């Protein structure tokens, strides 16, 4: 099997409800659908979400790096030679979601060529993952209502709460209200997307000490090298590296040097291959991992469940997979369902990322 050509298709789908957080806001899904075509007629598909405020990538940069640089490593290659392809891709620095997406498309081809779901090729640990929902910025009552409706409608009982606003008391009040409304059983954790400094983050920890929060993601900028480490040392709950650990090397550096003591794994940026390396690293050190959300479409979330449910260590906590519900539509051919708080990994050969052609024609922005 050889890759003969590739497609990079920009598309745009409005959000039903914008998602706001400390480092940015998303009003439209503006992603790149990438398809790798092979000489035996298979098509490997992936959805790439450029996040300029996190990785510096844009729709244009993703398309350019794939068409002008990555294409040399891909055209003519056998998808089974993943390590050889990655060695070429890694000669280009950065471009994290472009690299992660290409890996998912390669695995999609490998799964189809072997008539096996990628979820099983990777490990097949569990048929499904529990869902955690990410709550963006809104007035307190609206956030509480959103969380309650997710519990009621979908059986979701785990929430990542976006914080990082000033004054800190605004977010303390929000978390108090959520704990009161959701009860002691709900799994609650925070993500400040670097919105605070370490002093403010410590104020947040002190103000929520009796609320049984489980994790605190990117409380401040990990580049604030001294105060970040003081915060990690003094925090009663694990500090999760997300944007400070976008690849294996950065994850190892942040952990080994005390910048974090838990990791967010996002298939959108490390695909399946590098995500597995990060997962093994975390498991060996006894670190918790959270399967994170890159403000993923269903195409992105199906990749999260394909990987996350494949291994025991990535199945331990609920995975962030429900923000596609904030979007007005999706390209996926076989839509995801959240039932009893879980999403099932696809059972079709490949990664489950095939698209609906009519929707792609409708939402693409290059024609
Ligand atoms: C998250 O976990 O931070 C917001 C920015 C980004 O890169 O991902 C989202 C969610
Ligand atoms: Mg995060």
mmCIF file of C-alpha atoms and ligand atoms in Angstrom:
data_model
loop_
_atom_site.group_PDB
_atom_site.id
_atom_site.type_symbol
_atom_site.label_atom_id
_atom_site.label_comp_id
_atom_site.label_asym_id
_atom_site.label_seq_id
_atom_site.Cartn_x
_atom_site.Cartn_y
_atom_site.Cartn_z
ATOM 1 C CA UNK A 1 0.000 0.000 0.000
ATOM 2 C CA UNK A 2 1.361 3.412 -1.010
ATOM 3 C CA UNK A 3 0.035 6.916 -0.435
ATOM 4 C CA UNK A 4 -0.584 8.460 -3.853
ATOM 5 C CA UNK A 5 -2.000 11.884 -3.037
ATOM 6 C CA UNK A 6 -3.425 13.976 -0.235
ATOM 7 C CA UNK A 7 -6.205 16.499 0.277
ATOM 8 C CA UNK A 8 -6.192 19.415 2.713
ATOM 9 C CA UNK A 9 -9.672 20.927 2.915
ATOM 10 C CA UNK A 10 -10.408 23.998 5.079
ATOM 11 C CA UNK A 11 -13.940 24.140 6.434
ATOM 12 C CA UNK A 12 -16.013 26.293 8.745
ATOM 13 C CA UNK A 13 -18.941 25.350 10.983
ATOM 14 C CA UNK A 14 -20.527 27.894 13.369
ATOM 15 C CA UNK A 15 -20.665 27.163 17.096
ATOM 16 C CA UNK A 16 -24.161 27.003 18.619
ATOM 17 C CA UNK A 17 -22.595 28.458 21.728
ATOM 18 C CA UNK A 18 -19.134 30.082 21.678
ATOM 19 C CA UNK A 19 -16.563 28.510 23.997
ATOM 20 C CA UNK A 20 -14.588 31.047 26.056
ATOM 21 C CA UNK A 21 -11.575 30.414 28.250
ATOM 22 C CA UNK A 22 -8.612 32.349 29.639
ATOM 23 C CA UNK A 23 -6.395 32.066 26.548
ATOM 24 C CA UNK A 24 -9.021 32.581 23.836
ATOM 25 C CA UNK A 25 -12.515 32.050 22.492
ATOM 26 C CA UNK A 26 -13.975 29.976 19.687
ATOM 27 C CA UNK A 27 -16.995 31.192 17.710
ATOM 28 C CA UNK A 28 -16.554 29.047 14.601
ATOM 29 C CA UNK A 29 -14.940 25.720 14.016
ATOM 30 C CA UNK A 30 -12.317 26.527 11.398
ATOM 31 C CA UNK A 31 -10.434 23.280 10.865
ATOM 32 C CA UNK A 32 -8.639 21.393 8.127
ATOM 33 C CA UNK A 33 -9.899 18.013 6.964
ATOM 34 C CA UNK A 34 -6.975 15.930 5.712
ATOM 35 C CA UNK A 35 -7.330 12.823 3.580
ATOM 36 C CA UNK A 36 -4.538 10.498 2.532
ATOM 37 C CA UNK A 37 -5.369 8.442 -0.582
ATOM 38 C CA UNK A 38 -3.651 5.153 -1.377
ATOM 39 C CA UNK A 39 -3.038 3.113 -4.523
ATOM 40 C CA UNK A 40 -5.453 0.443 -3.307
ATOM 41 C CA UNK A 41 -8.303 2.921 -3.009
ATOM 42 C CA UNK A 42 -8.283 3.443 0.778
ATOM 43 C CA UNK A 43 -8.696 6.910 2.277
ATOM 44 C CA UNK A 44 -7.258 7.838 5.694
ATOM 45 C CA UNK A 45 -9.097 10.772 7.262
ATOM 46 C CA UNK A 46 -8.337 13.179 10.086
ATOM 47 C CA UNK A 47 -9.578 16.511 11.420
ATOM 48 C CA UNK A 48 -6.954 19.103 12.300
ATOM 49 C CA UNK A 49 -7.885 21.944 14.711
ATOM 50 C CA UNK A 50 -5.458 24.892 14.435
ATOM 51 C CA UNK A 51 -5.282 26.689 17.796
ATOM 52 C CA UNK A 52 -3.182 29.849 17.350
ATOM 53 C CA UNK A 53 -3.431 30.762 21.063
ATOM 54 C CA UNK A 54 -2.046 27.360 22.057
ATOM 55 C CA UNK A 55 0.353 26.182 19.323
ATOM 56 C CA UNK A 56 0.654 29.161 16.968
ATOM 57 C CA UNK A 57 -0.871 27.222 14.066
ATOM 58 C CA UNK A 58 -3.515 28.574 11.680
ATOM 59 C CA UNK A 59 -5.692 26.996 8.970
ATOM 60 C CA UNK A 60 -3.250 28.392 6.404
ATOM 61 C CA UNK A 61 -0.140 27.160 8.240
ATOM 62 C CA UNK A 62 -1.555 23.633 8.639
ATOM 63 C CA UNK A 63 -2.384 23.439 4.921
ATOM 64 C CA UNK A 64 1.004 24.892 3.948
ATOM 65 C CA UNK A 65 3.124 22.608 6.117
ATOM 66 C CA UNK A 66 1.269 19.494 4.953
ATOM 67 C CA UNK A 67 1.253 20.399 1.251
ATOM 68 C CA UNK A 68 4.750 21.815 0.993
ATOM 69 C CA UNK A 69 6.805 19.870 3.580
ATOM 70 C CA UNK A 70 5.007 16.805 4.985
ATOM 71 C CA UNK A 71 3.907 15.734 1.477
ATOM 72 C CA UNK A 72 7.517 14.702 0.727
ATOM 73 C CA UNK A 73 7.409 12.236 3.628
ATOM 74 C CA UNK A 74 3.933 10.977 2.756
ATOM 75 C CA UNK A 75 3.613 10.611 -1.008
ATOM 76 C CA UNK A 76 4.927 7.214 -2.064
ATOM 77 C CA UNK A 77 5.207 5.976 1.540
ATOM 78 C CA UNK A 78 3.571 2.848 2.946
ATOM 79 C CA UNK A 79 1.450 3.913 5.978
ATOM 80 C CA UNK A 80 2.764 0.860 7.841
ATOM 81 C CA UNK A 81 6.206 2.490 7.845
ATOM 82 C CA UNK A 82 4.949 4.965 10.445
ATOM 83 C CA UNK A 83 8.249 5.354 12.260
ATOM 84 C CA UNK A 84 10.077 6.223 9.045
ATOM 85 C CA UNK A 85 7.410 8.774 8.148
ATOM 86 C CA UNK A 86 7.512 10.317 11.638
ATOM 87 C CA UNK A 87 11.251 10.585 11.562
ATOM 88 C CA UNK A 88 10.877 12.804 8.481
ATOM 89 C CA UNK A 89 7.965 14.811 9.925
ATOM 90 C CA UNK A 90 9.967 15.519 13.082
ATOM 91 C CA UNK A 91 12.624 17.322 11.070
ATOM 92 C CA UNK A 92 10.100 20.176 11.070
ATOM 93 C CA UNK A 93 9.761 21.804 14.492
ATOM 94 C CA UNK A 94 6.374 22.774 15.956
ATOM 95 C CA UNK A 95 3.235 22.265 13.816
ATOM 96 C CA UNK A 96 1.922 19.991 16.534
ATOM 97 C CA UNK A 97 -1.686 19.474 15.429
ATOM 98 C CA UNK A 98 -0.604 19.005 11.796
ATOM 99 C CA UNK A 99 1.714 16.188 12.933
ATOM 100 C CA UNK A 100 -0.876 14.674 15.282
ATOM 101 C CA UNK A 101 -3.534 14.701 12.574
ATOM 102 C CA UNK A 102 -1.299 13.036 9.990
ATOM 103 C CA UNK A 103 -0.596 10.231 12.465
ATOM 104 C CA UNK A 104 -4.328 9.622 12.969
ATOM 105 C CA UNK A 105 -4.877 9.464 9.181
ATOM 106 C CA UNK A 106 -2.026 6.932 8.881
ATOM 107 C CA UNK A 107 -3.572 4.756 11.596
ATOM 108 C CA UNK A 108 -6.968 5.070 9.916
ATOM 109 C CA UNK A 109 -5.380 3.562 6.789
ATOM 110 C CA UNK A 110 -3.609 0.853 8.794
ATOM 111 C CA UNK A 111 -6.880 -0.136 10.480
ATOM 112 C CA UNK A 112 -8.778 -0.251 7.201
ATOM 113 C CA UNK A 113 -6.020 -2.211 5.446
ATOM 114 C CA UNK A 114 -6.147 -4.779 8.267
ATOM 115 C CA UNK A 115 -9.977 -4.771 8.493
ATOM 116 C CA UNK A 116 -9.654 -3.951 12.210
ATOM 117 C CA UNK A 117 -10.752 -1.020 14.384
ATOM 118 C CA UNK A 118 -7.704 1.057 15.398
ATOM 119 C CA UNK A 119 -9.000 0.933 18.963
ATOM 120 C CA UNK A 120 -8.243 -2.799 18.951
ATOM 121 C CA UNK A 121 -4.937 -2.498 17.123
ATOM 122 C CA UNK A 122 -3.788 -0.088 19.837
ATOM 123 C CA UNK A 123 -4.859 -2.164 22.820
ATOM 124 C CA UNK A 124 -8.653 -2.638 22.988
ATOM 125 C CA UNK A 125 -8.782 -2.237 26.765
ATOM 126 C CA UNK A 126 -12.430 -1.129 27.146
ATOM 127 C CA UNK A 127 -15.325 -0.670 24.729
ATOM 128 C CA UNK A 128 -16.050 2.884 25.879
ATOM 129 C CA UNK A 129 -14.849 5.828 27.934
ATOM 130 C CA UNK A 130 -16.691 7.906 30.478
ATOM 131 C CA UNK A 131 -17.215 11.504 29.332
ATOM 132 C CA UNK A 132 -16.056 14.649 31.077
ATOM 133 C CA UNK A 133 -17.583 17.933 29.899
ATOM 134 C CA UNK A 134 -15.597 21.164 29.664
ATOM 135 C CA UNK A 135 -17.498 24.188 30.993
ATOM 136 C CA UNK A 136 -16.438 27.501 29.381
ATOM 137 C CA UNK A 137 -16.821 31.031 30.775
ATOM 138 C CA UNK A 138 -20.409 32.228 31.323
ATOM 139 C CA UNK A 139 -22.284 33.805 34.215
ATOM 140 C CA UNK A 140 -22.379 31.434 37.227
ATOM 141 C CA UNK A 141 -26.032 30.431 36.916
ATOM 142 C CA UNK A 142 -25.635 29.626 33.196
ATOM 143 C CA UNK A 143 -22.618 27.377 33.919
ATOM 144 C CA UNK A 144 -24.497 25.593 36.718
ATOM 145 C CA UNK A 145 -27.521 25.085 34.432
ATOM 146 C CA UNK A 146 -25.282 23.704 31.668
ATOM 147 C CA UNK A 147 -23.668 21.207 34.040
ATOM 148 C CA UNK A 148 -27.019 20.100 35.462
ATOM 149 C CA UNK A 149 -28.455 19.624 31.991
ATOM 150 C CA UNK A 150 -25.435 17.479 30.975
ATOM 151 C CA UNK A 151 -26.022 15.255 33.991
ATOM 152 C CA UNK A 152 -29.737 15.045 33.296
ATOM 153 C CA UNK A 153 -29.550 14.567 29.513
ATOM 154 C CA UNK A 154 -26.349 12.582 29.019
ATOM 155 C CA UNK A 155 -25.522 11.136 32.432
ATOM 156 C CA UNK A 156 -22.249 13.135 32.530
ATOM 157 C CA UNK A 157 -20.911 13.491 36.080
ATOM 158 C CA UNK A 158 -17.427 14.883 35.486
ATOM 159 C CA UNK A 159 -16.674 18.489 34.602
ATOM 160 C CA UNK A 160 -13.585 20.475 33.760
ATOM 161 C CA UNK A 161 -14.238 24.040 34.861
ATOM 162 C CA UNK A 162 -12.549 26.823 32.902
ATOM 163 C CA UNK A 163 -11.159 29.399 35.331
ATOM 164 C CA UNK A 164 -8.449 32.056 35.239
ATOM 165 C CA UNK A 165 -10.618 35.183 35.456
ATOM 166 C CA UNK A 166 -9.955 38.187 37.636
ATOM 167 C CA UNK A 167 -10.722 38.708 40.428
ATOM 168 C CA UNK A 168 -10.084 35.141 41.575
ATOM 169 C CA UNK A 169 -13.184 35.379 43.796
ATOM 170 C CA UNK A 170 -15.321 35.228 40.627
ATOM 171 C CA UNK A 171 -14.100 31.707 39.926
ATOM 172 C CA UNK A 172 -14.182 30.628 43.587
ATOM 173 C CA UNK A 173 -17.860 31.610 43.657
ATOM 174 C CA UNK A 174 -18.458 29.612 40.450
ATOM 175 C CA UNK A 175 -16.824 26.449 41.790
ATOM 176 C CA UNK A 176 -18.691 26.720 45.114
ATOM 177 C CA UNK A 177 -21.982 27.001 43.175
ATOM 178 C CA UNK A 178 -21.135 24.011 40.964
ATOM 179 C CA UNK A 179 -20.196 21.769 43.899
ATOM 180 C CA UNK A 180 -23.400 22.739 45.702
ATOM 181 C CA UNK A 181 -25.562 22.061 42.645
ATOM 182 C CA UNK A 182 -23.851 18.834 41.495
ATOM 183 C CA UNK A 183 -23.285 17.230 44.879
ATOM 184 C CA UNK A 184 -20.345 15.404 46.396
ATOM 185 C CA UNK A 185 -20.234 12.637 43.757
ATOM 186 C CA UNK A 186 -19.376 14.832 40.758
ATOM 187 C CA UNK A 187 -15.733 14.803 39.628
ATOM 188 C CA UNK A 188 -14.643 18.437 39.335
ATOM 189 C CA UNK A 189 -11.311 19.879 38.215
ATOM 190 C CA UNK A 190 -9.969 23.215 36.987
ATOM 191 C CA UNK A 191 -8.195 24.589 33.917
ATOM 192 C CA UNK A 192 -6.904 28.191 34.023
ATOM 193 C CA UNK A 193 -5.147 28.135 30.614
ATOM 194 C CA UNK A 194 -2.291 30.238 32.104
ATOM 195 C CA UNK A 195 -4.731 33.007 33.041
ATOM 196 C CA UNK A 196 -3.304 33.605 36.502
ATOM 197 C CA UNK A 197 0.060 34.036 38.110
ATOM 198 C CA UNK A 198 1.146 31.550 40.776
ATOM 199 C CA UNK A 199 -0.081 33.787 43.623
ATOM 200 C CA UNK A 200 -3.567 33.970 42.168
ATOM 201 C CA UNK A 201 -3.542 30.219 41.497
ATOM 202 C CA UNK A 202 -2.596 29.625 45.150
ATOM 203 C CA UNK A 203 -5.488 31.876 46.203
ATOM 204 C CA UNK A 204 -7.807 29.708 44.096
ATOM 205 C CA UNK A 205 -6.495 26.529 45.741
ATOM 206 C CA UNK A 206 -6.942 28.032 49.217
ATOM 207 C CA UNK A 207 -10.447 29.312 48.414
ATOM 208 C CA UNK A 208 -11.600 25.905 47.126
ATOM 209 C CA UNK A 209 -9.695 23.669 49.566
ATOM 210 C CA UNK A 210 -12.842 22.053 50.994
ATOM 211 C CA UNK A 211 -14.528 21.407 47.613
ATOM 212 C CA UNK A 212 -12.769 18.136 46.736
ATOM 213 C CA UNK A 213 -11.334 19.309 43.408
ATOM 214 C CA UNK A 214 -9.277 16.599 41.687
ATOM 215 C CA UNK A 215 -6.843 18.412 39.343
ATOM 216 C CA UNK A 216 -5.679 21.909 38.410
ATOM 217 C CA UNK A 217 -4.540 22.303 34.784
ATOM 218 C CA UNK A 218 -2.151 25.054 33.628
ATOM 219 C CA UNK A 219 -2.794 27.386 36.611
ATOM 220 C CA UNK A 220 -0.154 29.817 35.377
ATOM 221 C CA UNK A 221 2.355 29.983 32.546
ATOM 222 C CA UNK A 222 4.825 27.108 32.934
ATOM 223 C CA UNK A 223 7.505 29.500 31.651
ATOM 224 C CA UNK A 224 7.264 31.269 35.050
ATOM 225 C CA UNK A 225 9.829 28.757 36.050
ATOM 226 C CA UNK A 226 10.351 29.420 39.753
ATOM 227 C CA UNK A 227 6.843 30.273 40.922
ATOM 228 C CA UNK A 228 5.314 27.447 38.910
ATOM 229 C CA UNK A 229 7.527 24.960 40.711
ATOM 230 C CA UNK A 230 6.686 26.451 44.107
ATOM 231 C CA UNK A 231 3.017 26.101 43.228
ATOM 232 C CA UNK A 232 3.391 22.444 42.170
ATOM 233 C CA UNK A 233 5.315 21.653 45.366
ATOM 234 C CA UNK A 234 2.717 23.282 47.600
ATOM 235 C CA UNK A 235 -0.471 22.251 45.784
ATOM 236 C CA UNK A 236 -2.604 19.642 47.572
ATOM 237 C CA UNK A 237 -3.876 18.395 44.176
ATOM 238 C CA UNK A 238 -1.980 17.416 40.996
ATOM 239 C CA UNK A 239 -1.023 20.232 38.616
ATOM 240 C CA UNK A 240 -1.701 19.097 35.052
ATOM 241 C CA UNK A 241 0.495 20.119 32.119
ATOM 242 C CA UNK A 242 -1.567 20.690 28.967
ATOM 243 C CA UNK A 243 -0.226 23.380 26.627
ATOM 244 C CA UNK A 244 3.177 23.204 28.366
ATOM 245 C CA UNK A 245 3.431 19.526 27.359
ATOM 246 C CA UNK A 246 2.326 19.372 23.711
ATOM 247 C CA UNK A 247 4.706 16.515 22.834
ATOM 248 C CA UNK A 248 6.737 13.748 24.480
ATOM 249 C CA UNK A 249 9.892 15.800 24.987
ATOM 250 C CA UNK A 250 8.088 18.754 26.539
ATOM 251 C CA UNK A 251 6.008 16.431 28.734
ATOM 252 C CA UNK A 252 9.172 14.760 30.060
ATOM 253 C CA UNK A 253 10.887 18.101 30.624
ATOM 254 C CA UNK A 254 7.936 19.573 32.533
ATOM 255 C CA UNK A 255 7.559 16.489 34.719
ATOM 256 C CA UNK A 256 11.254 15.873 35.377
ATOM 257 C CA UNK A 257 11.862 19.511 36.302
ATOM 258 C CA UNK A 258 8.821 19.835 38.571
ATOM 259 C CA UNK A 259 6.626 22.022 36.356
ATOM 260 C CA UNK A 260 3.698 19.587 36.680
ATOM 261 C CA UNK A 261 2.785 16.255 38.249
ATOM 262 C CA UNK A 262 0.043 15.048 35.890
ATOM 263 C CA UNK A 263 -0.400 15.172 32.101
ATOM 264 C CA UNK A 264 -3.138 15.985 29.630
ATOM 265 C CA UNK A 265 -2.961 13.818 26.505
ATOM 266 C CA UNK A 266 -4.645 15.168 23.376
ATOM 267 C CA UNK A 267 -4.765 13.003 20.271
ATOM 268 C CA UNK A 268 -5.295 16.191 18.236
ATOM 269 C CA UNK A 269 -1.659 17.114 18.856
ATOM 270 C CA UNK A 270 0.133 13.794 19.452
ATOM 271 C CA UNK A 271 -2.001 11.462 17.349
ATOM 272 C CA UNK A 272 -1.954 7.858 18.530
ATOM 273 C CA UNK A 273 1.755 7.117 18.177
ATOM 274 C CA UNK A 274 3.191 9.920 20.304
ATOM 275 C CA UNK A 275 0.216 9.822 22.684
ATOM 276 C CA UNK A 276 1.116 6.199 23.438
ATOM 277 C CA UNK A 277 4.693 7.196 24.255
ATOM 278 C CA UNK A 278 3.469 9.913 26.629
ATOM 279 C CA UNK A 279 1.017 7.486 28.214
ATOM 280 C CA UNK A 280 3.735 4.875 28.848
ATOM 281 C CA UNK A 281 6.020 7.539 30.297
ATOM 282 C CA UNK A 282 3.260 8.704 32.656
ATOM 283 C CA UNK A 283 2.349 5.169 33.659
ATOM 284 C CA UNK A 284 5.951 4.299 34.474
ATOM 285 C CA UNK A 285 6.229 7.319 36.756
ATOM 286 C CA UNK A 286 2.828 6.767 38.380
ATOM 287 C CA UNK A 287 1.408 10.008 36.991
ATOM 288 C CA UNK A 288 -2.289 10.497 36.318
ATOM 289 C CA UNK A 289 -3.266 11.397 32.766
ATOM 290 C CA UNK A 290 -6.390 13.111 31.516
ATOM 291 C CA UNK A 291 -7.596 12.605 27.959
ATOM 292 C CA UNK A 292 -8.045 16.264 26.984
ATOM 293 C CA UNK A 293 -10.160 18.159 24.472
ATOM 294 C CA UNK A 294 -8.713 20.431 21.791
ATOM 295 C CA UNK A 295 -12.226 21.870 21.268
ATOM 296 C CA UNK A 296 -12.733 18.811 19.155
ATOM 297 C CA UNK A 297 -15.409 18.036 16.622
ATOM 298 C CA UNK A 298 -16.878 14.540 16.614
ATOM 299 C CA UNK A 299 -14.031 13.606 14.261
ATOM 300 C CA UNK A 300 -11.617 14.737 16.977
ATOM 301 C CA UNK A 301 -13.550 13.093 19.800
ATOM 302 C CA UNK A 302 -13.753 9.758 17.983
ATOM 303 C CA UNK A 303 -9.946 9.823 17.916
ATOM 304 C CA UNK A 304 -9.884 10.526 21.666
ATOM 305 C CA UNK A 305 -12.091 7.531 22.479
ATOM 306 C CA UNK A 306 -10.255 5.299 19.980
ATOM 307 C CA UNK A 307 -7.011 5.954 21.830
ATOM 308 C CA UNK A 308 -8.201 6.555 25.398
ATOM 309 C CA UNK A 309 -10.324 3.408 25.627
ATOM 310 C CA UNK A 310 -7.490 1.311 24.175
ATOM 311 C CA UNK A 311 -5.405 1.421 27.387
ATOM 312 C CA UNK A 312 -6.095 0.972 31.082
ATOM 313 C CA UNK A 313 -4.047 3.964 32.208
ATOM 314 C CA UNK A 314 -5.874 6.391 29.883
ATOM 315 C CA UNK A 315 -9.287 4.990 30.905
ATOM 316 C CA UNK A 316 -8.924 5.753 34.579
ATOM 317 C CA UNK A 317 -10.558 9.198 34.505
ATOM 318 C CA UNK A 318 -13.417 10.506 32.376
ATOM 319 C CA UNK A 319 -12.214 11.877 29.015
ATOM 320 C CA UNK A 320 -13.096 15.324 27.643
ATOM 321 C CA UNK A 321 -15.170 14.429 24.593
ATOM 322 C CA UNK A 322 -18.432 16.381 24.624
ATOM 323 C CA UNK A 323 -17.690 19.875 23.333
ATOM 324 C CA UNK A 324 -18.877 18.876 19.871
ATOM 325 C CA UNK A 325 -22.323 19.445 21.383
ATOM 326 C CA UNK A 326 -21.500 23.189 21.369
ATOM 327 C CA UNK A 327 -21.174 23.015 17.552
ATOM 328 C CA UNK A 328 -24.038 23.433 15.090
ATOM 329 C CA UNK A 329 -22.988 20.490 12.891
ATOM 330 C CA UNK A 330 -20.191 18.003 12.199
ATOM 331 C CA UNK A 331 -18.619 16.281 9.206
ATOM 332 C CA UNK A 332 -18.512 12.789 10.737
ATOM 333 C CA UNK A 333 -20.330 10.078 8.766
ATOM 334 C CA UNK A 334 -21.255 7.975 11.835
ATOM 335 C CA UNK A 335 -22.231 10.416 14.603
ATOM 336 C CA UNK A 336 -21.181 9.802 18.206
ATOM 337 C CA UNK A 337 -23.685 9.194 20.943
ATOM 338 C CA UNK A 338 -23.294 9.928 24.647
ATOM 339 C CA UNK A 339 -25.291 7.321 26.578
ATOM 340 C CA UNK A 340 -25.179 6.844 30.343
ATOM 341 C CA UNK A 341 -22.233 9.246 30.391
ATOM 342 C CA UNK A 342 -20.138 7.133 27.980
ATOM 343 C CA UNK A 343 -18.991 7.218 24.355
ATOM 344 C CA UNK A 344 -18.170 3.929 22.625
ATOM 345 C CA UNK A 345 -15.059 3.449 20.539
ATOM 346 C CA UNK A 346 -15.890 2.754 16.892
ATOM 347 C CA UNK A 347 -16.073 -0.894 15.889
ATOM 348 C CA UNK A 348 -15.598 -0.318 12.143
ATOM 349 C CA UNK A 349 -12.205 -0.930 10.521
ATOM 350 C CA UNK A 350 -10.004 2.173 10.872
ATOM 351 C CA UNK A 351 -10.385 5.117 13.232
ATOM 352 C CA UNK A 352 -14.072 5.914 12.587
ATOM 353 C CA UNK A 353 -13.165 9.270 11.011
ATOM 354 C CA UNK A 354 -14.945 8.885 7.655
ATOM 355 C CA UNK A 355 -16.916 11.996 6.630
ATOM 356 C CA UNK A 356 -20.288 12.770 5.150
ATOM 357 C CA UNK A 357 -19.494 14.052 1.628
ATOM 358 C CA UNK A 358 -22.555 16.317 1.401
ATOM 359 C CA UNK A 359 -21.602 18.060 4.616
ATOM 360 C CA UNK A 360 -18.021 18.456 3.486
ATOM 361 C CA UNK A 361 -19.206 20.082 0.224
ATOM 362 C CA UNK A 362 -21.478 22.362 2.208
ATOM 363 C CA UNK A 363 -18.969 23.560 4.824
ATOM 364 C CA UNK A 364 -15.706 23.630 2.868
ATOM 365 C CA UNK A 365 -14.386 27.148 2.293
ATOM 366 C CA UNK A 366 -12.051 26.531 -0.632
ATOM 367 C CA UNK A 367 -14.724 26.377 -3.358
HETATM 368 C C1 LIG B 1 -7.969 23.000 27.169
HETATM 369 O O1 LIG B 1 -7.862 21.973 27.816
HETATM 370 O O2 LIG B 1 -7.185 23.907 27.413
HETATM 371 C C2 LIG B 1 -8.587 25.388 25.142
HETATM 372 C C3 LIG B 1 -7.449 25.771 24.521
HETATM 373 C C4 LIG B 1 -6.846 24.619 24.022
HETATM 374 O O3 LIG B 1 -5.781 24.516 23.388
HETATM 375 O O4 LIG B 1 -7.572 23.532 24.328
HETATM 376 C C5 LIG B 1 -8.762 23.942 24.961
HETATM 377 C C6 LIG B 1 -9.064 23.128 26.153
HETATM 378 MG MG1 LIG B 2 -6.213 22.742 29.093
#
